[in-house]
Short mmCIF file of C-alpha atoms in Angstrom, two decimals:
data_model
loop_
_atom_site.label_atom_id
_atom_site.label_comp_id
_atom_site.label_asym_id
_atom_site.label_seq_id
_atom_site.Cartn_x
_atom_site.Cartn_y
_atom_site.Cartn_z
CA MET D 1 -17.70 37.34 2.75
CA SER D 2 -19.55 36.94 -0.55
CA CYS D 3 -19.01 38.71 -3.84
CA GLN D 4 -22.67 39.79 -3.90
CA PRO D 5 -25.61 39.82 -1.45
CA ALA D 6 -26.87 36.35 -0.72
CA ILE D 7 -30.13 35.84 -2.61
CA ALA D 8 -32.38 32.86 -2.05
CA THR D 9 -32.68 31.61 -5.61
CA LYS D 10 -34.23 28.44 -6.82
CA MET D 11 -31.98 26.04 -8.66
CA SER D 12 -32.58 25.81 -12.35
CA GLY D 13 -35.01 23.15 -13.48
CA GLU D 14 -32.33 21.83 -15.80
CA MET D 15 -30.72 20.17 -12.75
CA ASP D 16 -33.63 17.77 -12.61
CA LYS D 17 -32.61 16.34 -15.97
CA PRO D 18 -29.86 13.72 -16.34
CA LEU D 19 -26.65 15.45 -17.32
CA ILE D 20 -24.80 12.40 -18.63
CA SER D 21 -25.99 10.28 -21.47
CA ARG D 22 -25.51 6.57 -20.86
CA ARG D 23 -23.78 6.16 -24.20
CA LEU D 24 -20.86 8.22 -22.87
CA VAL D 25 -20.00 5.84 -20.08
CA ASP D 26 -18.10 3.44 -22.33
CA SER D 27 -16.27 6.12 -24.24
CA ASP D 28 -13.27 4.89 -26.24
CA GLY D 29 -11.24 7.89 -25.16
CA SER D 30 -10.83 9.38 -28.65
CA LEU D 31 -10.63 13.12 -29.03
CA ALA D 32 -13.13 13.37 -31.85
CA GLU D 33 -15.35 16.41 -31.70
CA ALA D 34 -18.47 15.82 -29.63
CA SER D 35 -21.93 16.18 -31.15
CA SER D 36 -24.02 19.25 -30.53
CA GLU D 37 -26.35 17.20 -28.33
CA ALA D 38 -23.53 16.21 -25.96
CA PRO D 39 -23.58 17.75 -22.46
CA ARG D 40 -21.74 21.04 -22.19
CA VAL D 41 -19.15 21.48 -19.44
CA GLY D 42 -17.19 24.61 -18.59
CA ILE D 43 -13.67 24.99 -17.20
CA LEU D 44 -12.27 28.11 -15.58
CA GLY D 45 -8.48 27.98 -15.68
CA THR D 46 -5.78 27.14 -18.22
CA GLY D 47 -3.12 25.36 -16.14
CA ASP D 48 -1.83 21.81 -16.49
CA PHE D 49 -4.77 20.29 -14.66
CA ALA D 50 -7.29 22.29 -16.70
CA ARG D 51 -5.69 21.12 -19.96
CA SER D 52 -5.68 17.48 -18.85
CA LEU D 53 -9.26 17.80 -17.63
CA ALA D 54 -10.37 19.26 -20.97
CA THR D 55 -8.62 16.43 -22.82
CA ARG D 56 -10.37 13.82 -20.69
CA LEU D 57 -13.78 15.46 -21.01
CA VAL D 58 -13.49 15.76 -24.78
CA GLY D 59 -12.38 12.14 -24.98
CA SER D 60 -15.43 11.15 -22.94
CA GLY D 61 -17.78 12.83 -25.40
CA PHE D 62 -18.51 16.19 -23.75
CA ASN D 63 -18.70 19.62 -25.31
CA VAL D 64 -16.01 21.55 -23.42
CA VAL D 65 -15.71 25.31 -23.21
CA VAL D 66 -12.67 26.79 -21.48
CA GLY D 67 -12.69 30.25 -19.96
CA SER D 68 -9.47 32.30 -20.02
CA ARG D 69 -8.48 35.93 -19.54
CA ASN D 70 -6.34 35.65 -22.68
CA PRO D 71 -7.83 32.90 -24.89
CA LYS D 72 -5.65 33.63 -27.94
CA ARG D 73 -2.48 32.86 -26.00
CA VAL D 74 -3.59 29.45 -24.67
CA VAL D 75 -5.88 28.15 -27.40
CA GLY D 76 -3.10 26.02 -28.90
CA LEU D 77 -2.60 24.16 -25.61
CA PHE D 78 -6.07 22.62 -25.59
CA PRO D 79 -7.65 19.94 -27.81
CA SER D 80 -9.05 21.31 -31.03
CA ALA D 81 -12.49 20.01 -30.06
CA ALA D 82 -12.54 22.24 -26.97
CA GLN D 83 -13.72 25.83 -27.32
CA VAL D 84 -11.40 28.37 -25.67
CA THR D 85 -12.98 31.75 -25.06
CA PHE D 86 -13.28 34.52 -22.49
CA GLN D 87 -14.44 33.60 -19.00
CA ALA D 88 -17.77 35.42 -19.18
CA GLU D 89 -18.72 33.60 -22.36
CA ALA D 90 -17.46 30.24 -21.08
CA VAL D 91 -19.77 30.23 -18.04
CA SER D 92 -22.89 31.42 -19.82
CA SER D 93 -24.28 28.11 -21.11
CA PRO D 94 -22.81 25.15 -19.09
CA GLU D 95 -24.61 24.05 -15.93
CA VAL D 96 -21.47 22.41 -14.53
CA ILE D 97 -18.29 24.47 -14.34
CA PHE D 98 -14.92 23.24 -13.10
CA VAL D 99 -13.01 25.86 -11.12
CA ALA D 100 -9.37 24.96 -11.83
CA VAL D 101 -7.67 27.98 -10.27
CA PHE D 102 -5.78 28.46 -7.02
CA ARG D 103 -7.51 29.68 -3.88
CA GLU D 104 -5.84 33.11 -4.00
CA HIS D 105 -7.39 33.69 -7.45
CA TYR D 106 -10.98 32.91 -6.44
CA SER D 107 -11.69 36.58 -5.84
CA SER D 108 -10.82 37.34 -9.48
CA LEU D 109 -13.95 35.43 -10.47
CA CYS D 110 -16.27 37.68 -8.48
CA GLY D 111 -17.09 39.63 -11.63
CA LEU D 112 -18.83 36.51 -12.96
CA SER D 113 -21.23 36.23 -10.01
CA SER D 114 -24.35 37.01 -11.99
CA GLN D 115 -23.49 34.55 -14.79
CA LEU D 116 -22.58 31.82 -12.28
CA SER D 117 -25.79 32.14 -10.27
CA GLY D 118 -27.59 28.80 -9.94
CA LYS D 119 -24.79 26.77 -11.50
CA ILE D 120 -22.72 23.89 -10.11
CA LEU D 121 -19.11 24.82 -9.35
CA VAL D 122 -16.73 21.87 -9.07
CA ASP D 123 -13.72 22.86 -6.98
CA VAL D 124 -10.66 20.79 -7.95
CA SER D 125 -8.03 22.78 -6.06
CA ASN D 126 -5.62 21.48 -3.43
CA PRO D 127 -3.96 23.54 -0.70
CA THR D 128 -0.33 23.21 0.22
CA GLU D 129 0.47 21.73 3.60
CA GLN D 130 1.16 25.20 4.97
CA GLU D 131 -2.11 26.57 3.57
CA HIS D 132 -4.03 23.61 4.97
CA LEU D 133 -2.75 24.40 8.46
CA GLN D 134 -3.19 28.15 8.02
CA HIS D 135 -6.85 28.21 6.93
CA ARG D 136 -9.63 26.88 9.10
CA GLU D 137 -12.05 26.45 6.20
CA SER D 138 -11.42 24.37 3.12
CA ASN D 139 -10.95 25.83 -0.35
CA ALA D 140 -14.38 24.56 -1.35
CA GLU D 141 -16.07 26.20 1.65
CA TYR D 142 -14.26 29.44 0.89
CA LEU D 143 -15.45 29.28 -2.72
CA ALA D 144 -19.01 28.64 -1.51
CA SER D 145 -18.82 31.72 0.72
CA LEU D 146 -17.80 33.86 -2.28
CA PHE D 147 -20.61 32.50 -4.46
CA PRO D 148 -23.62 31.81 -2.19
CA THR D 149 -26.03 31.49 -5.13
CA CYS D 150 -24.04 28.62 -6.60
CA THR D 151 -23.77 24.99 -5.51
CA VAL D 152 -20.17 24.06 -4.79
CA VAL D 153 -19.03 20.45 -5.12
CA LYS D 154 -15.60 19.25 -4.05
CA ALA D 155 -14.31 16.61 -6.46
CA PHE D 156 -11.39 15.43 -8.63
CA ASN D 157 -8.75 16.97 -6.34
CA VAL D 158 -7.18 13.54 -5.67
CA ILE D 159 -6.80 12.82 -9.40
CA SER D 160 -3.53 13.87 -11.00
CA ALA D 161 -3.18 15.52 -14.38
CA TRP D 162 -1.30 12.44 -15.61
CA THR D 163 -4.19 10.15 -14.64
CA LEU D 164 -6.62 12.39 -16.51
CA GLN D 165 -4.48 12.21 -19.64
CA ALA D 166 -3.51 8.53 -19.51
CA GLY D 167 -6.92 7.33 -18.36
CA PRO D 168 -8.21 5.97 -15.06
CA ARG D 169 -6.84 2.50 -15.78
CA ASP D 170 -3.35 3.84 -15.04
CA GLY D 171 -4.17 5.49 -11.74
CA ASN D 172 -6.51 5.62 -8.79
CA ARG D 173 -10.08 5.47 -10.08
CA GLN D 174 -11.83 6.68 -6.92
CA VAL D 175 -13.07 10.27 -6.85
CA PRO D 176 -14.28 11.52 -3.43
CA ILE D 177 -17.22 13.90 -3.85
CA CYS D 178 -18.83 16.09 -1.20
CA SER D 179 -21.47 18.81 -1.35
CA ASP D 180 -24.44 20.16 0.60
CA GLN D 181 -26.78 19.49 -2.33
CA PRO D 182 -27.53 15.78 -3.07
CA GLU D 183 -28.69 16.60 -6.60
CA ALA D 184 -25.43 18.36 -7.40
CA LYS D 185 -23.49 15.38 -6.08
CA ARG D 186 -25.54 13.09 -8.31
CA VAL D 187 -24.78 15.20 -11.36
CA VAL D 188 -21.04 15.31 -10.69
CA SER D 189 -21.03 11.61 -9.82
CA GLU D 190 -22.55 10.77 -13.20
CA LEU D 191 -19.99 13.00 -14.87
CA ALA D 192 -17.13 11.23 -13.03
CA HIS D 193 -18.59 7.86 -13.95
CA ALA D 194 -18.80 8.87 -17.60
CA MET D 195 -15.11 9.80 -17.49
CA GLY D 196 -14.28 6.29 -16.26
CA PHE D 197 -13.86 7.04 -12.56
CA LEU D 198 -15.61 5.69 -9.47
CA PRO D 199 -17.37 8.43 -7.48
CA VAL D 200 -17.32 8.06 -3.70
CA ASP D 201 -19.83 10.07 -1.66
CA ARG D 202 -18.05 11.76 1.26
CA GLY D 203 -21.08 13.62 2.62
CA SER D 204 -21.58 17.35 3.00
CA LEU D 205 -19.22 20.16 2.06
CA ALA D 206 -17.94 20.16 5.65
CA SER D 207 -15.96 17.05 4.64
CA ALA D 208 -14.08 19.03 1.99
CA ARG D 209 -11.24 19.84 4.38
CA GLU D 210 -10.67 16.13 4.95
CA VAL D 211 -10.87 15.44 1.21
CA GLU D 212 -8.36 18.21 0.50
CA ALA D 213 -5.97 16.68 3.05
CA MET D 214 -5.84 13.36 1.17
CA PRO D 215 -3.20 14.43 -1.40
CA LEU D 216 -1.07 15.85 1.42
CA HIS D 217 -0.60 12.44 3.02
CA LEU D 218 2.54 10.59 1.99
CA LEU D 219 1.79 6.85 2.14
CA PRO D 220 -0.01 7.02 5.52
CA SER D 221 -0.60 3.25 5.71
CA TRP D 222 3.12 2.59 5.11
CA LYS D 223 4.54 4.78 7.87
CA VAL D 224 4.45 2.27 10.73
CA PRO D 225 5.55 -0.76 8.61
CA ALA D 226 8.42 1.28 7.12
CA ILE D 227 9.59 2.39 10.55
CA LEU D 228 9.35 -1.20 11.76
CA ALA D 229 11.39 -2.51 8.81
CA LEU D 230 13.99 0.25 9.24
CA GLY D 231 14.26 -0.45 12.97
CA LEU D 232 14.79 -4.17 12.34
CA PHE D 233 17.38 -3.42 9.68
CA ILE D 234 19.35 -1.10 11.99
CA PHE D 235 19.22 -3.63 14.83
CA PHE D 236 20.37 -6.63 12.77
CA TYR D 237 22.97 -4.58 10.90
CA ALA D 238 24.48 -3.37 14.18
CA TYR D 239 24.34 -6.90 15.59
CA ASN D 240 26.06 -8.40 12.53
CA PHE D 241 28.63 -5.59 12.55
CA THR D 242 29.51 -6.33 16.16
CA ARG D 243 29.93 -10.05 15.52
CA ASP D 244 31.49 -10.18 12.05
CA VAL D 245 33.50 -6.96 11.81
CA LEU D 246 34.16 -5.50 15.25
CA GLN D 247 35.00 -8.78 17.01
CA PRO D 248 37.69 -9.87 14.51
CA TYR D 249 39.17 -6.37 14.61
CA VAL D 250 39.35 -6.24 18.42
CA ARG D 251 40.28 -9.85 19.18
CA GLU D 252 42.30 -10.89 16.12
CA ASP D 253 43.40 -7.54 14.65
CA LYS D 254 41.74 -8.40 11.31
CA ASN D 255 40.35 -5.61 9.15
CA LYS D 256 37.02 -6.71 7.71
CA PHE D 257 35.42 -3.32 7.28
CA TYR D 258 35.23 -3.97 3.53
CA LYS D 259 32.16 -6.11 4.30
CA LEU D 260 30.06 -3.11 5.32
CA PRO D 261 28.65 -2.06 1.88
CA LEU D 262 27.61 -5.48 0.55
CA SER D 263 28.21 -8.52 2.73
CA MET D 264 26.77 -6.95 5.87
CA VAL D 265 23.72 -5.68 4.01
CA ASN D 266 23.19 -9.09 2.42
CA THR D 267 23.43 -10.75 5.83
CA THR D 268 20.94 -8.31 7.34
CA LEU D 269 18.26 -8.32 4.63
CA PRO D 270 17.14 -11.95 5.07
CA CYS D 271 16.88 -11.41 8.82
CA VAL D 272 14.55 -8.45 8.29
CA ALA D 273 12.52 -10.27 5.62
CA TYR D 274 12.11 -13.36 7.78
CA VAL D 275 11.03 -11.51 10.92
CA LEU D 276 8.66 -9.25 8.95
CA LEU D 277 7.01 -12.29 7.38
CA SER D 278 6.43 -13.81 10.81
CA LEU D 279 4.98 -10.49 12.01
CA VAL D 280 2.38 -10.75 9.24
CA TYR D 281 0.89 -13.89 10.80
CA LEU D 282 1.58 -13.26 14.49
CA PRO D 283 -1.36 -10.83 14.97
CA GLY D 284 -3.73 -13.42 13.50
CA MET D 285 -2.55 -15.91 16.12
CA LEU D 286 -3.01 -13.32 18.87
CA ALA D 287 -6.50 -12.46 17.61
CA ALA D 288 -7.49 -16.14 17.56
CA ALA D 289 -6.15 -16.64 21.09
CA LEU D 290 -8.07 -13.57 22.26
CA GLN D 291 -11.31 -14.85 20.74
CA LEU D 292 -10.81 -18.25 22.36
CA TRP D 293 -10.17 -16.64 25.72
CA ARG D 294 -13.16 -14.28 25.48
CA GLY D 295 -15.43 -16.90 23.92
CA THR D 296 -16.91 -14.40 21.45
CA LYS D 297 -16.07 -12.49 18.29
CA TYR D 298 -18.29 -9.52 19.13
CA ARG D 299 -15.78 -7.66 21.30
CA ARG D 300 -13.31 -5.29 19.73
CA PHE D 301 -9.63 -6.10 19.67
CA PRO D 302 -7.27 -3.70 21.44
CA ASP D 303 -6.32 -0.72 19.31
CA TRP D 304 -2.71 -1.85 18.93
CA LEU D 305 -3.80 -5.27 17.66
CA ASP D 306 -6.41 -3.76 15.38
CA HIS D 307 -3.84 -1.45 13.78
CA TRP D 308 -1.39 -4.34 13.49
CA LEU D 309 -3.96 -6.41 11.63
CA GLN D 310 -4.65 -3.52 9.25
CA HIS D 311 -0.94 -3.16 8.37
CA ARG D 312 -0.30 -6.81 7.52
CA LYS D 313 -0.36 -6.22 3.77
CA GLN D 314 2.29 -3.50 3.93
CA ILE D 315 4.47 -5.57 6.27
CA GLY D 316 4.23 -8.54 3.90
CA LEU D 317 5.20 -6.46 0.88
CA LEU D 318 8.20 -5.05 2.75
CA SER D 319 9.18 -8.62 3.62
CA PHE D 320 9.07 -9.54 -0.06
CA PHE D 321 11.08 -6.43 -0.93
CA CYS D 322 13.85 -7.35 1.52
CA ALA D 323 13.85 -10.97 0.34
CA ALA D 324 14.12 -9.88 -3.31
CA LEU D 325 17.03 -7.57 -2.46
CA HIS D 326 18.70 -10.43 -0.59
CA ALA D 327 18.45 -12.60 -3.72
CA LEU D 328 19.98 -9.85 -5.88
CA TYR D 329 22.78 -9.19 -3.40
CA SER D 330 23.51 -12.93 -3.23
CA VAL D 331 23.92 -13.06 -7.01
CA CYS D 332 26.45 -10.23 -6.74
CA LEU D 333 28.60 -11.95 -4.10
CA PRO D 334 30.78 -13.98 -6.53
CA VAL D 335 31.54 -10.81 -8.51
CA ARG D 336 33.41 -9.19 -5.60
CA ILE D 337 37.19 -8.93 -5.73
CA SER D 338 37.36 -10.12 -2.12
CA TYR D 339 35.55 -13.31 -3.13
CA ARG D 340 38.14 -13.98 -5.84
CA TYR D 341 40.96 -13.43 -3.36
CA ASP D 342 39.34 -15.92 -0.99
CA LEU D 343 39.17 -18.51 -3.78
CA VAL D 344 42.86 -18.01 -4.59
CA ASN D 345 43.83 -18.26 -0.92
CA LEU D 346 41.76 -21.42 -0.54
CA ALA D 347 43.47 -22.95 -3.58
CA LEU D 348 46.90 -22.06 -2.16
CA GLN D 349 46.03 -23.61 1.18
CA GLN D 350 44.92 -26.76 -0.57
CA VAL D 351 48.19 -26.97 -2.50
CA LEU D 352 50.31 -26.33 0.59
CA SER D 353 48.46 -28.98 2.55
CA ASN D 354 48.92 -31.51 -0.29
CA LYS D 355 45.17 -32.09 -0.60
CA SER D 356 44.28 -33.12 -4.11
CA HIS D 357 40.55 -33.40 -3.50
CA LEU D 358 38.54 -31.05 -1.27
CA TRP D 359 34.97 -32.31 -0.89
CA VAL D 360 32.80 -32.34 2.22
CA GLU D 361 29.65 -34.31 1.49
CA GLU D 362 27.67 -32.81 4.36
CA ASN D 363 28.39 -29.22 3.34
CA VAL D 364 27.51 -29.96 -0.29
CA TRP D 365 24.11 -31.39 0.63
CA ARG D 366 23.44 -28.63 3.12
CA MET D 367 24.13 -25.89 0.59
CA GLU D 368 22.04 -27.56 -2.11
CA ILE D 369 19.05 -27.90 0.21
CA TYR D 370 19.61 -24.40 1.62
CA LEU D 371 19.53 -22.72 -1.81
CA SER D 372 16.57 -24.78 -3.02
CA LEU D 373 14.48 -23.87 0.02
CA GLY D 374 15.43 -20.21 -0.41
CA VAL D 375 14.29 -20.17 -4.03
CA LEU D 376 11.00 -21.88 -3.09
CA ALA D 377 10.39 -19.39 -0.27
CA LEU D 378 11.08 -16.41 -2.53
CA GLY D 379 8.82 -17.84 -5.23
CA THR D 380 5.97 -18.27 -2.77
CA LEU D 381 6.52 -14.75 -1.46
CA SER D 382 6.38 -13.46 -5.03
CA LEU D 383 2.99 -15.09 -5.47
CA LEU D 384 1.75 -13.44 -2.28
CA ALA D 385 3.01 -10.05 -3.45
CA VAL D 386 1.37 -10.37 -6.86
CA THR D 387 -2.01 -11.32 -5.39
CA SER D 388 -1.81 -8.26 -3.12
CA LEU D 389 -2.20 -6.03 -6.17
CA PRO D 390 -5.79 -4.74 -6.38
CA SER D 391 -6.13 -5.76 -10.03
CA ILE D 392 -5.23 -9.36 -9.18
CA ALA D 393 -7.03 -9.52 -5.83
CA ASN D 394 -10.28 -8.28 -7.40
CA SER D 395 -10.21 -11.17 -9.87
CA LEU D 396 -10.13 -13.76 -7.05
CA ASN D 397 -13.06 -14.90 -4.97
CA TRP D 398 -12.80 -14.95 -1.21
CA ARG D 399 -11.77 -18.60 -0.94
CA GLU D 400 -9.03 -18.21 -3.55
CA PHE D 401 -7.68 -15.04 -1.96
CA SER D 402 -7.76 -16.59 1.52
CA PHE D 403 -5.96 -19.69 0.26
CA VAL D 404 -3.15 -17.66 -1.29
CA GLN D 405 -2.69 -15.14 1.50
CA SER D 406 -3.26 -17.47 4.45
CA THR D 407 -2.33 -21.01 3.42
CA LEU D 408 0.43 -20.23 0.94
CA GLY D 409 1.66 -17.44 3.19
CA PHE D 410 2.11 -19.88 6.04
CA VAL D 411 3.84 -22.27 3.62
CA ALA D 412 6.25 -19.44 2.77
CA LEU D 413 6.94 -18.96 6.47
CA VAL D 414 7.65 -22.68 6.95
CA LEU D 415 9.94 -22.74 3.90
CA SER D 416 11.78 -19.68 5.21
CA THR D 417 12.18 -21.40 8.57
CA LEU D 418 13.63 -24.52 6.93
CA HIS D 419 15.86 -22.27 4.84
CA THR D 420 17.17 -20.62 8.01
CA LEU D 421 17.63 -23.89 9.88
CA THR D 422 19.54 -25.39 6.96
CA TYR D 423 21.78 -22.33 6.89
CA GLY D 424 22.46 -22.57 10.62
CA TRP D 425 22.81 -26.38 10.69
CA THR D 426 24.98 -27.12 13.76
CA ARG D 427 26.45 -23.64 14.14
CA ALA D 428 24.24 -22.86 17.12
CA PHE D 429 26.05 -25.58 19.07
CA GLU D 430 29.60 -24.52 18.18
CA GLU D 431 31.35 -22.43 20.81
CA SER D 432 33.41 -20.56 18.21
CA ARG D 433 30.22 -19.10 16.72
CA TYR D 434 29.46 -17.12 19.90
CA LYS D 435 31.50 -13.99 19.24
CA PHE D 436 31.57 -11.52 22.13
CA TYR D 437 29.29 -14.12 23.76
CA LEU D 438 26.59 -13.18 21.25
CA PRO D 439 24.67 -16.07 19.64
CA PRO D 440 24.61 -16.39 15.84
CA THR D 441 22.17 -14.03 14.15
CA PHE D 442 19.98 -16.76 12.70
CA THR D 443 19.12 -17.98 16.21
CA LEU D 444 17.59 -14.59 17.00
CA THR D 445 15.54 -14.53 13.80
CA LEU D 446 14.05 -17.96 14.61
CA LEU D 447 12.38 -16.80 17.83
CA VAL D 448 9.24 -15.08 16.48
CA PRO D 449 8.66 -17.41 13.48
CA CYS D 450 8.90 -20.51 15.69
CA VAL D 451 6.36 -18.99 18.08
CA VAL D 452 4.00 -18.36 15.15
CA ILE D 453 4.43 -21.88 13.77
CA LEU D 454 3.89 -23.41 17.20
CA ALA D 455 0.76 -21.29 17.75
CA LYS D 456 -0.57 -22.31 14.35
CA ALA D 457 0.02 -25.98 15.16
CA LEU D 458 -1.89 -25.59 18.45
CA LEU D 459 -4.82 -23.88 16.72
CA LEU D 460 -5.03 -26.79 14.30
CA LEU D 461 -5.79 -29.18 17.16
CA PRO D 462 -9.41 -30.36 16.82
CA CYS D 463 -10.43 -29.13 20.28
CA LEU D 464 -9.25 -25.58 19.59
CA SER D 465 -10.00 -25.48 15.88
CA ARG D 466 -13.60 -26.56 16.35
CA ARG D 467 -14.20 -24.08 19.17
CA LEU D 468 -12.65 -21.24 17.14
CA SER D 469 -14.85 -22.11 14.15
CA LYS D 470 -17.95 -21.95 16.36
CA ILE D 471 -16.92 -18.57 17.73
CA ARG D 472 -16.28 -17.12 14.28
CA ARG D 473 -19.71 -18.34 13.14
CA GLY D 474 -21.45 -16.46 15.96
CA TRP D 475 -21.30 -18.73 19.01
CA GLU D 476 -20.68 -17.06 22.36
CA LYS D 477 -19.45 -18.65 25.56
CA ASP D 478 -21.92 -16.87 27.84
CA SER D 479 -24.87 -17.14 25.49
CA SER D 480 -27.80 -19.43 26.27
CA VAL D 481 -28.38 -20.02 22.54
CA LYS D 482 -27.34 -23.48 21.43
CA PHE D 483 -25.03 -23.61 18.45
CA THR D 484 -24.27 -26.66 16.35
CA LEU D 485 -21.64 -26.82 13.63
CA PRO D 486 -22.41 -28.61 10.37
CA MET D 487 -21.50 -32.29 10.35
CA ASP D 488 -18.79 -31.64 7.79
CA HIS D 489 -16.30 -29.59 9.82
CA THR D 490 -14.12 -28.85 6.77
CA LEU D 491 -17.16 -27.40 5.02
CA ALA D 492 -17.73 -25.08 7.97
CA GLN D 493 -14.18 -23.78 7.69
CA ARG D 494 -14.47 -23.23 3.94
CA THR D 495 -17.73 -21.30 4.13
CA SER D 496 -16.82 -19.11 7.07
CA HIS D 497 -15.88 -15.63 5.90
CA VAL D 498 -15.69 -14.02 9.32
#
């Protein structure tokens, strides 16, 4: 239902002119008053987002006019360079007007229908999760139905007020834009670019509902990895509890429940980190095996494998998070009162047994090597985590990024395996370590990583490595086309980006 009869009007010829001057693209962000020749932009609304938007527009060199029902009350909240006036006056001259009001207040703008005719309305609103499920049409489509003589563009709804104030360098720079009019999208895209953002064309206004759903998602790419990490933590925590707390209590009547808050968590974290790290590289091994078996790279992977491959970054970061927590918890271990009691008891036992010198050479070497390997593994994981940041990853070329994430990542897995083996040493062969007939925890954590390392070693064999390189460069088993690798096989591996 529109606010006025739909009239087929021709868009103003001013839309054919560039709205944004190129000199505004590299704005220094200052709030100096814009020149009279600067493009004029209107804002309807005086909330937090409208104030931040006005600040950003003024800092980008635009003439900003803000429309309010009570301009005298809110004029002090906006930059001095922005003009705050009544709504009817604010929409009279600008060709682009930001509608920064909630959906339920759209109808209050119907009195401006004649002044808004032929103008571009940029809808920046976001529905709540309940409103998104309640309404079939998006806020932007609803606004377009109220003002049929205007061109509605959905944009800037994924940008927070803080990002507008602090600048796009401190937040997500992408701005999804959708509209039924390509020219209107071009105008708003240039405006977003001038403000320091990266416009992303999302098609027609029918995509507005999808764009409005983006802020409602809470870390969608992290859901499965987080559930996986939590599931592993619960499993290993329960397993360690059964072995190290419940078994002594049942069999020996020893109360070790004090270990639950710190020692048990510290024992569980490295298990989770180690298994998660192996799960980062396992799907790559499965994908390579599938390509070797099929003899082509042009068939899709199964959906479960495809999703697994897409979540490797999140799984790797969670692995680093657990490893970092393990390092912090380990530093805290000597601070515990229980640790001090153990030291005193050990000293008393040494005195009672008349041992003047307690030194086991094997244990000393084992612990030194164990700690050194752990530090090296954590350092390598830290490098992987840092290069996962978009700002760092974008500064690397493909070969550098692949070297860090693939080669150094596998080195981190090998170091973690050596760290685990040094910790276990000969414990896997001692009968006393099998409590409740359960093997030591580290033996369970070694299963998946050892499979990954073994698979990697097999893929490095010349017969398999060369065939896999041919497949990833386009060769197919059932194809009649002859395919020859370059003479320098290492060069073929370095230049293959598939």
